[in-house]
Short mmCIF file of C-alpha atoms and ligand atoms in Angstrom, two decimals:
data_model
loop_
_atom_site.label_atom_id
_atom_site.label_comp_id
_atom_site.label_asym_id
_atom_site.label_seq_id
_atom_site.Cartn_x
_atom_site.Cartn_y
_atom_site.Cartn_z
CA MET A 243 -25.52 -6.52 -4.98
CA GLU A 244 -23.37 -8.54 -2.55
CA ASN A 245 -19.79 -7.75 -1.68
CA ASN A 246 -17.36 -9.55 0.56
CA PHE A 247 -15.31 -6.51 1.54
CA GLU A 248 -15.90 -3.70 4.01
CA ILE A 249 -16.30 -0.15 2.80
CA LYS A 250 -15.82 2.80 5.14
CA ILE A 251 -16.57 6.22 3.72
CA TYR A 252 -15.45 9.32 5.60
CA GLU A 253 -16.83 12.85 5.50
CA ASN A 254 -13.71 13.98 7.32
CA ILE A 255 -10.43 12.72 5.94
CA ASP A 256 -8.66 13.12 9.29
CA MET A 257 -11.12 10.60 10.77
CA LEU A 258 -10.23 8.14 8.03
CA TYR A 259 -6.58 8.19 9.02
CA LYS A 260 -7.42 8.21 12.74
CA ASP A 261 -9.50 5.04 12.37
CA LEU A 262 -6.85 3.30 10.31
CA TYR A 263 -4.19 4.33 12.78
CA SER A 264 -6.34 2.82 15.56
CA GLU A 265 -6.29 -0.51 13.74
CA ILE A 266 -2.52 -0.38 13.43
CA LYS A 267 -2.07 0.77 16.99
CA SER A 268 -4.09 -2.08 18.47
CA LEU A 269 -2.06 -4.53 16.43
CA ILE A 270 1.20 -3.00 17.70
CA ILE A 271 -0.04 -3.12 21.29
CA ASN A 272 -1.63 -6.56 21.24
CA LEU A 273 0.59 -8.72 19.06
CA LYS A 274 3.97 -10.06 20.15
CA LYS A 275 5.44 -9.85 16.65
CA PRO A 276 3.25 -7.71 14.41
CA ILE A 277 4.03 -7.66 10.71
CA LEU A 278 2.89 -4.82 8.48
CA GLY A 279 3.00 -4.59 4.72
CA LEU A 280 3.56 -0.97 3.73
CA ALA A 281 2.92 1.17 0.67
CA THR A 282 4.40 4.52 -0.34
CA GLY A 283 2.82 7.41 -2.26
CA SER A 284 0.29 10.02 -1.18
CA SER A 285 -2.34 7.66 0.22
CA PRO A 286 -0.55 6.40 3.37
CA LEU A 287 1.32 9.65 4.17
CA LYS A 288 -1.06 10.85 6.89
CA LEU A 289 -1.10 7.38 8.43
CA TYR A 290 2.69 7.47 8.77
CA LYS A 291 2.45 10.89 10.40
CA LEU A 292 0.02 9.50 12.98
CA MET A 293 2.23 6.46 13.53
CA SER A 294 5.21 8.79 14.05
CA ASP A 295 3.20 10.92 16.49
CA GLY A 296 2.17 7.71 18.26
CA PHE A 297 5.80 7.10 19.15
CA LYS A 298 6.50 10.70 20.15
CA LYS A 299 3.33 11.54 22.01
CA GLU A 300 1.88 8.20 23.17
CA SER A 301 5.13 6.23 23.58
CA LEU A 302 3.81 3.57 21.24
CA ASP A 303 6.52 0.92 21.16
CA TYR A 304 7.51 -0.33 17.69
CA ILE A 305 10.42 -2.44 18.88
CA ASN A 306 8.79 -5.73 17.83
CA LEU A 307 7.31 -4.46 14.58
CA LYS A 308 8.48 -6.01 11.34
CA THR A 309 7.69 -4.28 8.04
CA PHE A 310 7.83 -5.16 4.37
CA ASN A 311 7.48 -2.61 1.61
CA LEU A 312 5.62 -3.39 -1.55
CA ASP A 313 7.91 -2.07 -4.22
CA GLU A 314 10.85 0.01 -5.40
CA TYR A 315 12.01 1.68 -8.59
CA ILE A 316 14.95 0.00 -10.29
CA GLY A 317 17.93 2.33 -10.28
CA LEU A 318 17.03 4.29 -7.15
CA GLY A 319 18.61 3.58 -3.77
CA LYS A 320 17.93 4.71 -0.23
CA TYR A 321 19.84 7.98 -0.69
CA ASP A 322 17.82 9.00 -3.73
CA GLU A 323 15.03 11.29 -2.62
CA GLN A 324 12.50 9.79 -5.03
CA SER A 325 13.16 6.23 -3.96
CA TYR A 326 10.58 4.42 -1.89
CA SER A 327 13.28 3.52 0.64
CA TYR A 328 14.00 7.21 1.18
CA PHE A 329 10.27 7.92 1.45
CA MET A 330 9.87 5.29 4.16
CA TRP A 331 12.87 6.40 6.18
CA ASN A 332 11.90 10.03 5.91
CA ASN A 333 8.20 9.67 6.66
CA LEU A 334 8.19 6.84 9.16
CA PHE A 335 11.23 4.78 10.10
CA LYS A 336 13.43 7.63 11.31
CA ASN A 337 10.60 8.84 13.55
CA ILE A 338 9.90 5.61 15.44
CA ASN A 339 11.88 3.01 17.39
CA ILE A 340 11.64 0.23 14.81
CA LEU A 341 14.79 -1.90 14.59
CA GLU A 342 16.64 -1.66 11.29
CA LYS A 343 16.87 -5.44 11.08
CA ASN A 344 13.07 -5.59 11.09
CA ILE A 345 12.69 -3.26 8.11
CA ASN A 346 12.43 -4.99 4.76
CA LEU A 347 12.92 -2.86 1.68
CA ILE A 348 13.74 -3.78 -1.90
CA ASP A 349 17.14 -2.53 -3.06
CA GLY A 350 16.48 -0.69 -6.31
CA LYS A 351 20.20 -0.10 -6.75
CA CYS A 352 21.03 -3.80 -6.65
CA LYS A 353 23.55 -5.06 -9.19
CA ASP A 354 21.55 -8.16 -10.01
CA VAL A 355 17.77 -7.74 -10.23
CA ASN A 356 17.02 -11.47 -10.30
CA LYS A 357 19.11 -12.05 -7.22
CA GLU A 358 17.36 -9.20 -5.40
CA ILE A 359 13.95 -10.62 -6.34
CA LYS A 360 14.96 -14.03 -4.97
CA ARG A 361 16.32 -12.47 -1.78
CA TYR A 362 13.11 -10.53 -1.15
CA GLN A 363 10.86 -13.47 -2.00
CA LYS A 364 12.76 -15.63 0.48
CA ARG A 365 12.18 -13.03 3.17
CA LEU A 366 8.50 -12.76 2.30
CA ASP A 367 8.06 -16.52 2.41
CA ARG A 368 9.89 -16.80 5.71
CA ALA A 369 7.80 -14.05 7.30
CA GLY A 370 4.49 -15.75 6.53
CA ALA A 371 1.21 -13.82 6.56
CA PHE A 372 1.34 -10.11 7.35
CA ASP A 373 -1.17 -8.95 9.95
CA ILE A 374 -2.19 -5.96 7.87
CA GLN A 375 -1.21 -4.96 4.35
CA ILE A 376 -1.65 -1.25 3.61
CA LEU A 377 -2.40 -0.46 -0.03
CA GLY A 378 -3.06 2.47 -2.30
CA ILE A 379 -4.57 2.00 -5.76
CA GLY A 380 -3.20 3.21 -9.09
CA THR A 381 -5.48 4.98 -11.56
CA ASP A 382 -4.88 1.94 -13.81
CA GLY A 383 -5.90 -0.41 -11.00
CA HIS A 384 -2.41 -1.42 -9.94
CA ILE A 385 -1.66 -2.55 -6.39
CA GLY A 386 2.00 -2.42 -5.51
CA PHE A 387 3.39 -2.16 -9.02
CA ASN A 388 1.26 -5.04 -10.26
CA GLU A 389 0.19 -3.42 -13.49
CA PRO A 390 -2.71 -4.49 -15.74
CA GLY A 391 -2.02 -7.95 -17.16
CA THR A 392 -0.38 -9.29 -13.99
CA SER A 393 -1.46 -12.76 -12.91
CA ILE A 394 -3.18 -13.45 -9.59
CA ASP A 395 -0.46 -16.07 -8.98
CA SER A 396 2.41 -13.63 -9.30
CA ASN A 397 5.21 -13.47 -6.76
CA CYS A 398 7.90 -10.81 -6.44
CA HIS A 399 8.93 -9.75 -9.93
CA MET A 400 10.38 -7.05 -12.14
CA VAL A 401 7.91 -4.90 -14.00
CA TYR A 402 7.97 -2.31 -16.77
CA LEU A 403 5.71 0.47 -15.56
CA ASP A 404 2.60 1.42 -17.50
CA MET A 405 2.71 4.80 -19.24
CA GLN A 406 -0.23 5.83 -17.05
CA THR A 407 1.77 5.00 -13.89
CA ILE A 408 4.82 6.87 -15.19
CA LYS A 409 2.61 9.91 -15.85
CA ASP A 410 0.87 9.66 -12.45
CA ASN A 411 4.17 9.36 -10.60
CA SER A 412 5.93 12.12 -12.54
CA ARG A 413 4.54 14.56 -9.96
CA PHE A 414 7.33 13.41 -7.64
CA PHE A 415 10.06 14.02 -10.27
CA ASN A 416 11.34 17.08 -12.14
CA ASN A 417 10.54 15.65 -15.57
CA LEU A 418 8.50 12.83 -16.99
CA SER A 419 11.72 11.41 -18.44
CA ASP A 420 13.23 11.17 -14.93
CA VAL A 421 10.64 8.63 -13.77
CA PRO A 422 12.20 5.15 -13.74
CA LYS A 423 10.64 2.86 -16.31
CA SER A 424 10.94 -0.30 -14.30
CA ALA A 425 10.49 -1.51 -10.74
CA ILE A 426 10.50 -4.56 -8.51
CA THR A 427 7.25 -5.36 -6.79
CA MET A 428 5.77 -7.93 -4.47
CA GLY A 429 3.34 -10.05 -6.47
CA VAL A 430 -0.42 -10.29 -6.15
CA LYS A 431 -0.09 -13.70 -4.51
CA ASP A 432 2.20 -12.21 -1.85
CA ILE A 433 -0.28 -9.38 -1.20
CA LEU A 434 -3.24 -11.75 -0.92
CA LYS A 435 -1.42 -13.74 1.78
CA ALA A 436 -1.99 -10.94 4.32
CA LYS A 437 -4.56 -11.61 7.07
CA ARG A 438 -6.16 -8.25 6.45
CA ILE A 439 -5.82 -5.70 3.66
CA CYS A 440 -6.62 -2.01 4.11
CA LEU A 441 -6.79 -0.02 0.90
CA ILE A 442 -6.83 3.77 1.09
CA ALA A 443 -8.28 5.88 -1.73
CA THR A 444 -9.00 9.60 -1.58
CA GLY A 445 -9.66 12.39 -4.06
CA ASP A 446 -11.12 12.68 -7.51
CA LYS A 447 -8.42 10.67 -9.32
CA LYS A 448 -9.64 7.62 -7.42
CA ILE A 449 -13.35 7.91 -8.36
CA GLU A 450 -13.01 5.71 -11.47
CA PRO A 451 -10.67 3.10 -9.92
CA ILE A 452 -13.00 2.71 -6.92
CA LYS A 453 -16.03 2.43 -9.19
CA LYS A 454 -14.27 -0.32 -11.16
CA PHE A 455 -13.17 -2.05 -7.98
CA VAL A 456 -16.62 -2.11 -6.39
CA PHE A 457 -18.84 -2.69 -9.42
CA GLY A 458 -16.48 -4.35 -11.91
CA ASP A 459 -15.51 -7.99 -12.51
CA ILE A 460 -12.39 -9.70 -11.29
CA THR A 461 -9.96 -9.33 -14.17
CA ASN A 462 -6.24 -9.14 -14.85
CA LYS A 463 -6.96 -5.88 -16.68
CA PHE A 464 -7.57 -4.32 -13.28
CA PRO A 465 -5.32 -6.05 -10.73
CA ALA A 466 -6.94 -4.43 -7.67
CA SER A 467 -10.04 -6.49 -8.49
CA TYR A 468 -8.12 -9.59 -7.34
CA LEU A 469 -8.58 -8.31 -3.80
CA LYS A 470 -12.17 -9.47 -4.08
CA ARG A 471 -10.83 -13.02 -3.79
CA HIS A 472 -9.68 -12.17 -0.24
CA ASN A 473 -12.12 -12.34 2.64
CA ASN A 474 -10.79 -9.55 4.83
CA VAL A 475 -10.41 -6.39 2.80
CA CYS A 476 -11.44 -2.94 3.95
CA LEU A 477 -11.65 0.10 1.70
CA TYR A 478 -10.95 3.35 3.53
CA LEU A 479 -12.43 6.03 1.28
CA ASP A 480 -13.15 9.71 1.44
CA LYS A 481 -16.48 10.91 0.04
CA THR A 482 -14.91 12.01 -3.23
CA ALA A 483 -13.29 8.68 -4.06
CA ALA A 484 -16.60 7.05 -3.08
CA THR A 485 -18.68 9.29 -5.41
CA GLU A 486 -19.98 6.42 -7.58
CA ILE A 487 -20.78 4.23 -4.56
CA LEU A 488 -22.82 6.99 -2.96
CA LYS A 489 -24.64 7.63 -6.26
CA ASN A 490 -25.75 4.02 -6.66
CA LYS A 491 -29.11 3.67 -4.95
CA ASP A 492 -29.12 -0.15 -5.20
CA PHE A 493 -25.86 -0.46 -3.32
CA THR A 494 -25.97 0.19 0.41
CA ASN A 495 -23.31 -2.11 1.75
CA TYR A 496 -21.04 0.50 3.29
CA ILE A 497 -20.83 2.72 6.33
CA VAL A 498 -20.51 6.47 6.25
CA LYS A 499 -18.57 7.92 9.15
C1 F6R B 260 3.35 2.50 -3.74
C2 F6R B 260 2.49 1.60 -4.49
C3 F6R B 260 1.46 2.10 -5.44
C4 F6R B 260 0.59 3.24 -4.88
C5 F6R B 260 -0.42 3.70 -5.92
C6 F6R B 260 -1.23 4.88 -5.43
O1 F6R B 260 4.22 1.78 -2.90
O2 F6R B 260 2.65 0.44 -4.36
O3 F6R B 260 0.63 1.02 -5.80
O4 F6R B 260 -0.06 2.81 -3.74
O5 F6R B 260 0.25 4.07 -7.09
O6 F6R B 260 -0.39 5.97 -5.25
P1 F6R B 260 -0.88 7.28 -4.50
O7 F6R B 260 -1.20 6.90 -3.10
O8 F6R B 260 0.30 8.21 -4.56
O9 F6R B 260 -2.07 7.77 -5.24
#
């Protein structure tokens, strides 16, 4: 079976994040104006810790870095602890010397959702291709908040979250009913514009999504599968998330580190 994406499988999860951080670091060092697309959630947390340490301990200079975040809950703003803006400030931006004007976040507290979508899309279009887009994957196959059914041609849009996503994300809230039901997300088309896409998946909840990604068809029922239309995608997996890949004797197109 052929595949047009890289797969890196790690015995040691710290090595996974170290390798991914190396990619980011070389981009920060070597490019005049690096642009990163960023995700929130559990998957990139350790990467942001390494990036923060990079500033503190290695004097890595983020002054020219521009970032764009994938998504935000509607109704939550940067002072709400469960918002993605708060997550980014708390886990990364406050720890490094990135300029505020170079940080692009969606305003979930905006008065006019359509206006906010247009504003963000304009920024995305002006920025051009990101150097690296960091992604996690939802158990329902979402990337960003592009839920099942989303078109490959989608731009920034408002979305009603899938029940599965609401359940998955309730771990960050006191009650299931506190999880916002809607969000604004970059579209699949915006994500696919990146020069390189690094998707992180670890742990047993990601076994099925990774199996579907690697062995399944490209379908709107599983939006992450659209990434197979891109020619520079790398899956960063731990051994657990990669369980089904490692089981399949006919499939050897990956490296174990
Ligand atoms: C977050 C995002 C989502 C997450 C996905 C996986 O900004 O866009 O697509 O990447 O839900 O979440 P975790 O990493 O928490 O399993």
